[in-house]
Short mmCIF file of C-alpha atoms in Angstrom, two decimals:
data_model
loop_
_atom_site.label_atom_id
_atom_site.label_comp_id
_atom_site.label_asym_id
_atom_site.label_seq_id
_atom_site.Cartn_x
_atom_site.Cartn_y
_atom_site.Cartn_z
CA MET K 1 -0.38 0.22 -0.26
CA ALA K 2 1.22 3.41 -0.89
CA PRO K 3 1.70 5.87 1.80
CA GLY K 4 -1.44 7.87 3.59
CA THR K 5 -3.58 4.58 2.47
CA ILE K 6 -6.07 3.28 4.98
CA GLY K 7 -4.38 0.39 6.47
CA ASP K 8 -1.22 2.20 6.42
CA SER K 9 -0.83 5.27 8.10
CA GLU K 10 0.02 6.02 12.18
CA PHE K 11 -4.00 6.62 12.48
CA ASP K 12 -4.37 2.60 11.92
CA ARG K 13 -1.11 1.39 13.87
CA ASP K 14 -2.09 3.33 16.81
CA THR K 15 -5.92 2.57 17.13
CA ALA K 16 -3.90 -1.67 16.69
CA ILE K 17 -6.15 -4.29 18.46
CA SER K 18 -4.75 -7.53 19.68
CA ALA K 19 -7.32 -10.34 20.80
CA ASN K 20 -6.73 -12.03 24.00
CA GLY K 21 -9.17 -14.13 24.08
CA PRO K 22 -13.17 -13.62 23.29
CA GLY K 23 -14.17 -10.18 23.12
CA GLY K 24 -11.05 -9.24 25.02
CA TYR K 25 -8.54 -6.86 23.10
CA ASP K 26 -5.22 -5.27 24.18
CA ALA K 27 -4.28 -2.33 23.05
CA HIS K 28 -1.48 0.43 23.66
CA LEU K 29 -2.94 3.97 23.70
CA HIS K 30 -0.06 6.41 21.78
CA ALA K 31 1.40 9.69 24.02
CA GLY K 32 0.73 10.85 19.91
CA TRP K 33 -3.07 11.32 20.13
CA THR K 34 -3.33 13.51 23.55
CA VAL K 35 -4.76 17.18 24.78
CA PHE K 36 -1.72 17.85 26.93
CA GLY K 37 -1.76 14.78 29.12
CA PRO K 38 -4.89 13.08 28.87
CA LEU K 39 -5.54 11.39 25.52
CA ASN K 40 -8.55 12.95 22.89
CA GLY K 41 -11.66 11.30 23.12
CA GLY K 42 -12.00 10.92 19.30
CA TYR K 43 -8.74 8.30 19.41
CA LEU K 44 -10.38 6.32 22.21
CA LEU K 45 -13.93 5.91 20.55
CA ALA K 46 -12.08 4.79 17.04
CA LEU K 47 -9.94 2.29 19.28
CA LEU K 48 -13.24 0.95 20.72
CA ALA K 49 -15.51 0.96 17.45
CA ARG K 50 -12.44 -0.90 16.12
CA ALA K 51 -13.15 -3.36 19.03
CA LEU K 52 -16.55 -3.86 18.90
CA ARG K 53 -16.07 -3.93 14.26
CA ASP K 54 -13.99 -7.30 15.46
CA THR K 55 -17.03 -8.61 17.74
CA LEU K 56 -19.58 -7.39 16.32
CA SER K 57 -21.65 -9.18 13.01
CA HIS K 58 -21.92 -6.07 10.66
CA PRO K 59 -18.90 -4.35 10.18
CA ASP K 60 -20.02 -0.12 10.06
CA PRO K 61 -20.35 1.89 13.43
CA PHE K 62 -24.09 3.48 12.47
CA THR K 63 -24.21 5.12 16.36
CA VAL K 64 -21.99 5.23 19.03
CA THR K 65 -22.68 6.74 22.12
CA ALA K 66 -19.58 6.74 24.88
CA HIS K 67 -19.63 8.13 28.17
CA TYR K 68 -15.85 9.19 29.74
CA LEU K 69 -15.61 7.90 33.12
CA SER K 70 -11.81 9.05 33.88
CA ALA K 71 -8.82 10.41 32.29
CA SER K 72 -6.45 8.13 29.74
CA ARG K 73 -2.71 8.69 29.73
CA PRO K 74 -0.71 6.63 27.52
CA GLY K 75 0.57 3.26 27.11
CA PRO K 76 -1.71 -0.80 28.13
CA ALA K 77 -4.77 -1.10 28.12
CA VAL K 78 -7.76 -3.67 27.88
CA ILE K 79 -10.50 -3.40 25.53
CA ARG K 80 -13.13 -5.54 26.66
CA ALA K 81 -16.20 -6.05 23.74
CA GLU K 82 -19.16 -7.52 24.02
CA PRO K 83 -22.46 -8.12 21.38
CA LEU K 84 -25.49 -7.82 22.77
CA ARG K 85 -28.06 -8.29 19.90
CA THR K 86 -27.74 -8.93 16.65
CA GLY K 87 -30.40 -8.63 13.76
CA ARG K 88 -30.82 -8.49 10.03
CA SER K 89 -30.17 -5.01 9.87
CA LEU K 90 -28.14 -4.01 12.68
CA SER K 91 -25.84 -5.39 15.70
CA THR K 92 -25.59 -4.20 19.07
CA GLY K 93 -22.69 -4.19 21.51
CA GLN K 94 -21.04 -2.74 24.30
CA ALA K 95 -17.22 -2.34 25.28
CA SER K 96 -15.07 -0.02 28.32
CA LEU K 97 -11.33 0.68 28.28
CA LEU K 98 -9.38 0.24 31.27
CA GLN K 99 -5.70 0.68 32.59
CA ARG K 100 -4.34 -1.34 34.68
CA ALA K 101 -2.49 1.21 37.92
CA GLU K 102 1.24 -0.07 39.55
CA ASP K 103 -1.52 -2.07 42.12
CA GLY K 104 -2.74 -4.16 39.52
CA THR K 105 -6.36 -2.44 39.99
CA GLU K 106 -8.32 -1.89 37.15
CA THR K 107 -10.26 1.60 36.11
CA GLU K 108 -12.28 1.79 33.75
CA ARG K 109 -11.64 5.04 31.30
CA VAL K 110 -14.31 4.53 28.59
CA ARG K 111 -18.19 3.07 27.88
CA VAL K 112 -19.23 2.71 24.68
CA LEU K 113 -22.20 0.90 23.43
CA ALA K 114 -23.49 1.05 20.01
CA ALA K 115 -25.30 -0.25 17.10
CA TYR K 116 -23.65 -1.82 13.84
CA GLY K 117 -24.37 -1.98 9.95
CA ASP K 118 -23.87 -2.28 6.46
CA LEU K 119 -23.07 1.41 4.84
CA ALA K 120 -23.03 -0.36 1.97
CA ALA K 121 -25.76 -1.73 2.00
CA LEU K 122 -28.01 1.47 2.80
CA PRO K 123 -30.12 3.42 -0.09
CA ASP K 124 -29.12 5.97 -2.66
CA ASP K 125 -32.39 8.09 -1.50
CA VAL K 126 -31.41 11.62 0.62
CA ARG K 127 -33.69 13.86 2.13
CA THR K 128 -31.74 17.15 3.63
CA ILE K 129 -32.08 20.74 4.64
CA ALA K 130 -28.57 20.36 5.83
CA THR K 131 -26.17 21.93 3.44
CA PRO K 132 -22.47 21.80 3.64
CA PRO K 133 -20.55 24.47 5.79
CA PRO K 134 -19.55 27.57 4.27
CA LEU K 135 -15.53 27.65 4.09
CA PRO K 136 -12.56 29.76 2.59
CA PRO K 137 -10.29 28.14 -0.21
CA TYR K 138 -8.19 25.80 1.94
CA GLY K 139 -5.21 28.20 1.40
CA GLU K 140 -6.61 31.22 2.81
CA CYS K 141 -7.54 29.54 5.94
CA ARG K 142 -5.68 28.80 9.35
CA GLY K 143 -3.34 25.62 10.36
CA LEU K 144 -2.30 25.81 14.09
CA LEU K 145 1.40 25.05 13.08
CA GLY K 146 1.96 27.42 10.67
CA PRO K 147 2.81 31.27 11.71
CA GLY K 148 0.26 33.46 12.23
CA PRO K 149 -1.40 37.17 13.14
CA GLY K 150 -1.33 37.13 16.97
CA PRO K 151 0.60 35.53 19.63
CA ALA K 152 1.69 31.87 19.61
CA VAL K 153 -1.20 29.22 20.59
CA PRO K 154 -0.32 25.63 22.98
CA VAL K 155 -0.31 23.49 20.33
CA PRO K 156 -1.60 19.79 21.75
CA GLU K 157 0.26 16.87 20.36
CA ILE K 158 -2.31 15.54 18.58
CA VAL K 159 -2.77 18.43 16.01
CA HIS K 160 1.38 17.26 14.59
CA ARG K 161 -1.38 13.96 13.30
CA LEU K 162 -3.78 16.04 11.53
CA ASP K 163 -4.38 18.50 8.89
CA TYR K 164 -6.81 21.46 9.60
CA ARG K 165 -7.54 24.38 8.65
CA LEU K 166 -9.16 26.85 10.60
CA ASP K 167 -11.73 29.56 8.97
CA PRO K 168 -10.33 33.26 10.33
CA ALA K 169 -14.03 33.80 10.79
CA THR K 170 -13.80 31.19 13.23
CA THR K 171 -10.09 32.14 14.68
CA GLY K 172 -10.77 34.95 16.97
CA TRP K 173 -9.85 32.70 20.55
CA MET K 174 -6.21 32.55 18.95
CA THR K 175 -6.02 36.13 19.07
CA GLY K 176 -8.06 37.57 22.02
CA ARG K 177 -10.43 38.43 20.07
CA PRO K 178 -13.12 35.57 20.90
CA SER K 179 -16.46 36.54 18.83
CA GLY K 180 -18.64 35.16 21.15
CA ARG K 181 -20.24 32.87 18.94
CA GLY K 182 -19.40 29.25 19.85
CA GLU K 183 -18.61 28.34 15.74
CA ILE K 184 -15.58 26.31 14.77
CA ARG K 185 -15.57 25.55 11.05
CA ALA K 186 -12.04 23.89 9.22
CA TRP K 187 -10.93 21.87 6.11
CA TYR K 188 -9.79 18.95 7.52
CA GLY K 189 -7.46 15.46 7.57
CA LEU K 190 -5.11 13.52 8.26
CA ALA K 191 -1.41 14.68 8.08
CA ASP K 192 -0.17 11.43 6.13
CA GLY K 193 -3.08 11.97 3.69
CA ARG K 194 -5.04 8.90 4.73
CA ASP K 195 -8.57 9.19 3.37
CA ALA K 196 -11.28 9.07 6.14
CA ASP K 197 -13.56 5.36 6.50
CA PRO K 198 -16.29 5.00 9.58
CA LEU K 199 -13.34 4.90 12.15
CA SER K 200 -11.40 7.68 11.27
CA LEU K 201 -14.56 9.58 10.95
CA LEU K 202 -15.09 9.02 14.73
CA LEU K 203 -12.62 10.86 15.64
CA ALA K 204 -12.70 14.02 12.77
CA VAL K 205 -16.15 15.17 15.24
CA ASP K 206 -14.08 15.31 17.99
CA SER K 207 -10.66 16.83 16.97
CA LEU K 208 -11.07 20.46 16.00
CA PRO K 209 -10.43 23.16 19.20
CA PRO K 210 -13.28 23.05 21.28
CA THR K 211 -16.07 25.77 20.53
CA ALA K 212 -15.69 27.32 23.56
CA PHE K 213 -12.93 28.69 22.96
CA GLU K 214 -15.04 31.37 20.75
CA TYR K 215 -16.74 31.42 24.16
CA GLY K 216 -13.19 33.01 25.69
CA VAL K 217 -12.60 29.87 26.99
CA THR K 218 -9.22 29.31 27.57
CA GLY K 219 -8.70 26.48 29.29
CA GLY K 220 -8.97 22.45 29.11
CA VAL K 221 -12.68 21.32 27.66
CA PRO K 222 -13.20 17.48 28.70
CA THR K 223 -16.20 15.40 27.33
CA VAL K 224 -18.42 13.76 29.63
CA GLU K 225 -20.73 11.84 26.90
CA LEU K 226 -20.03 12.14 23.00
CA THR K 227 -22.64 10.61 20.86
CA ALA K 228 -21.20 9.81 16.91
CA HIS K 229 -23.56 9.13 13.67
CA ILE K 230 -22.22 7.61 10.76
CA ARG K 231 -24.58 8.08 7.98
CA VAL K 232 -22.76 7.05 4.43
CA ARG K 233 -18.76 5.67 3.92
CA PRO K 234 -16.99 8.67 2.91
CA ALA K 235 -16.11 9.51 -0.64
CA PRO K 236 -11.51 10.47 -0.74
CA GLY K 237 -10.65 13.88 -0.21
CA PRO K 238 -10.33 16.64 1.98
CA LEU K 239 -13.10 16.09 4.68
CA ARG K 240 -15.35 19.97 6.22
CA ILE K 241 -16.30 20.29 9.39
CA ALA K 242 -18.52 22.72 11.29
CA LYS K 243 -18.69 22.52 15.60
CA THR K 244 -21.39 24.66 17.04
CA SER K 245 -22.68 25.29 20.61
CA ARG K 246 -25.99 27.31 21.31
CA ASN K 247 -25.69 27.52 25.44
CA LEU K 248 -22.87 27.38 28.28
CA ALA K 249 -25.11 27.26 31.18
CA GLY K 250 -24.66 25.37 34.70
CA GLY K 251 -21.05 25.18 34.13
CA TYR K 252 -21.70 22.46 30.79
CA MET K 253 -21.80 22.87 27.48
CA GLU K 254 -23.09 20.56 24.30
CA GLU K 255 -21.34 20.54 21.19
CA ASP K 256 -22.66 19.56 17.57
CA ALA K 257 -19.98 18.60 14.85
CA GLU K 258 -21.15 17.37 11.34
CA VAL K 259 -18.58 16.48 8.77
CA TRP K 260 -19.12 16.88 5.61
CA ASP K 261 -16.88 14.82 2.38
CA SER K 262 -15.31 15.56 -0.81
CA ARG K 263 -18.92 15.02 -2.61
CA ASP K 264 -21.37 17.36 -0.61
CA ARG K 265 -22.67 14.81 1.37
CA LEU K 266 -23.26 14.77 5.26
CA VAL K 267 -21.17 11.94 6.38
CA ALA K 268 -21.32 12.08 10.22
CA GLN K 269 -22.95 14.37 12.88
CA SER K 270 -22.32 14.25 16.73
CA ARG K 271 -23.44 15.90 19.83
CA GLN K 272 -21.64 16.60 22.78
CA LEU K 273 -21.75 17.28 26.49
CA ALA K 274 -18.92 18.46 27.83
CA ARG K 275 -17.56 20.64 31.02
CA PRO K 276 -15.23 23.50 30.31
CA ALA K 277 -12.73 24.94 32.66
CA LEU K 278 -14.57 28.05 33.53
#
């Protein structure tokens, strides 16, 4: 396989798992997908989804809901997955990711409930009022790794694994002038050029800067719960992502994401509940 293709990328290597018994898998959580210490929630979601894909009778995640119970750190982990129901069009299962402390005790980090189907078997009809996000051309959008106006922005390790360019209209937070609109829009891909597939879409919905930054939040925004829907297998080429938050109240906020492919199709959606460090 050529570099950057599915199966031969850093994302595939770093979400690899090995069976250790019925429904059990060994994994290693790689530091390259961290956000100033803890692992990114989308990366963990993709890792658990890979285990469920190997466990269930259908190949593709349709809906995946994760509850993040404690912060995951780089190092060894165990995934335990089990089928709950197998039907003609959908299989449902659950999975947990656990890490072991030095004294041998296990801590559950993430628990997932998911339904899998076959995206290739879905009909082609589309009835929608959704439209792709308005974005300037890729070259007019801003990355986090190159020079730009304003002070330097601290960059988490995961950013080096991604290739995204932010709509300048949603980057006021980078220069200390957040818009207050709770919007982030970007062109998106993996840095090594790997095309998107259903598993990497689970990473995509949670790998842009938080919309809370455009509300003036400057600290971390850990996810409490995230639900992702995969709607269609994406076409090759860059993705476009639009994330919005309409309500930050009581110390919690919702964040909605839409992911569009190069054929202007809505390929993934998500909603998460997060708790900004106010």
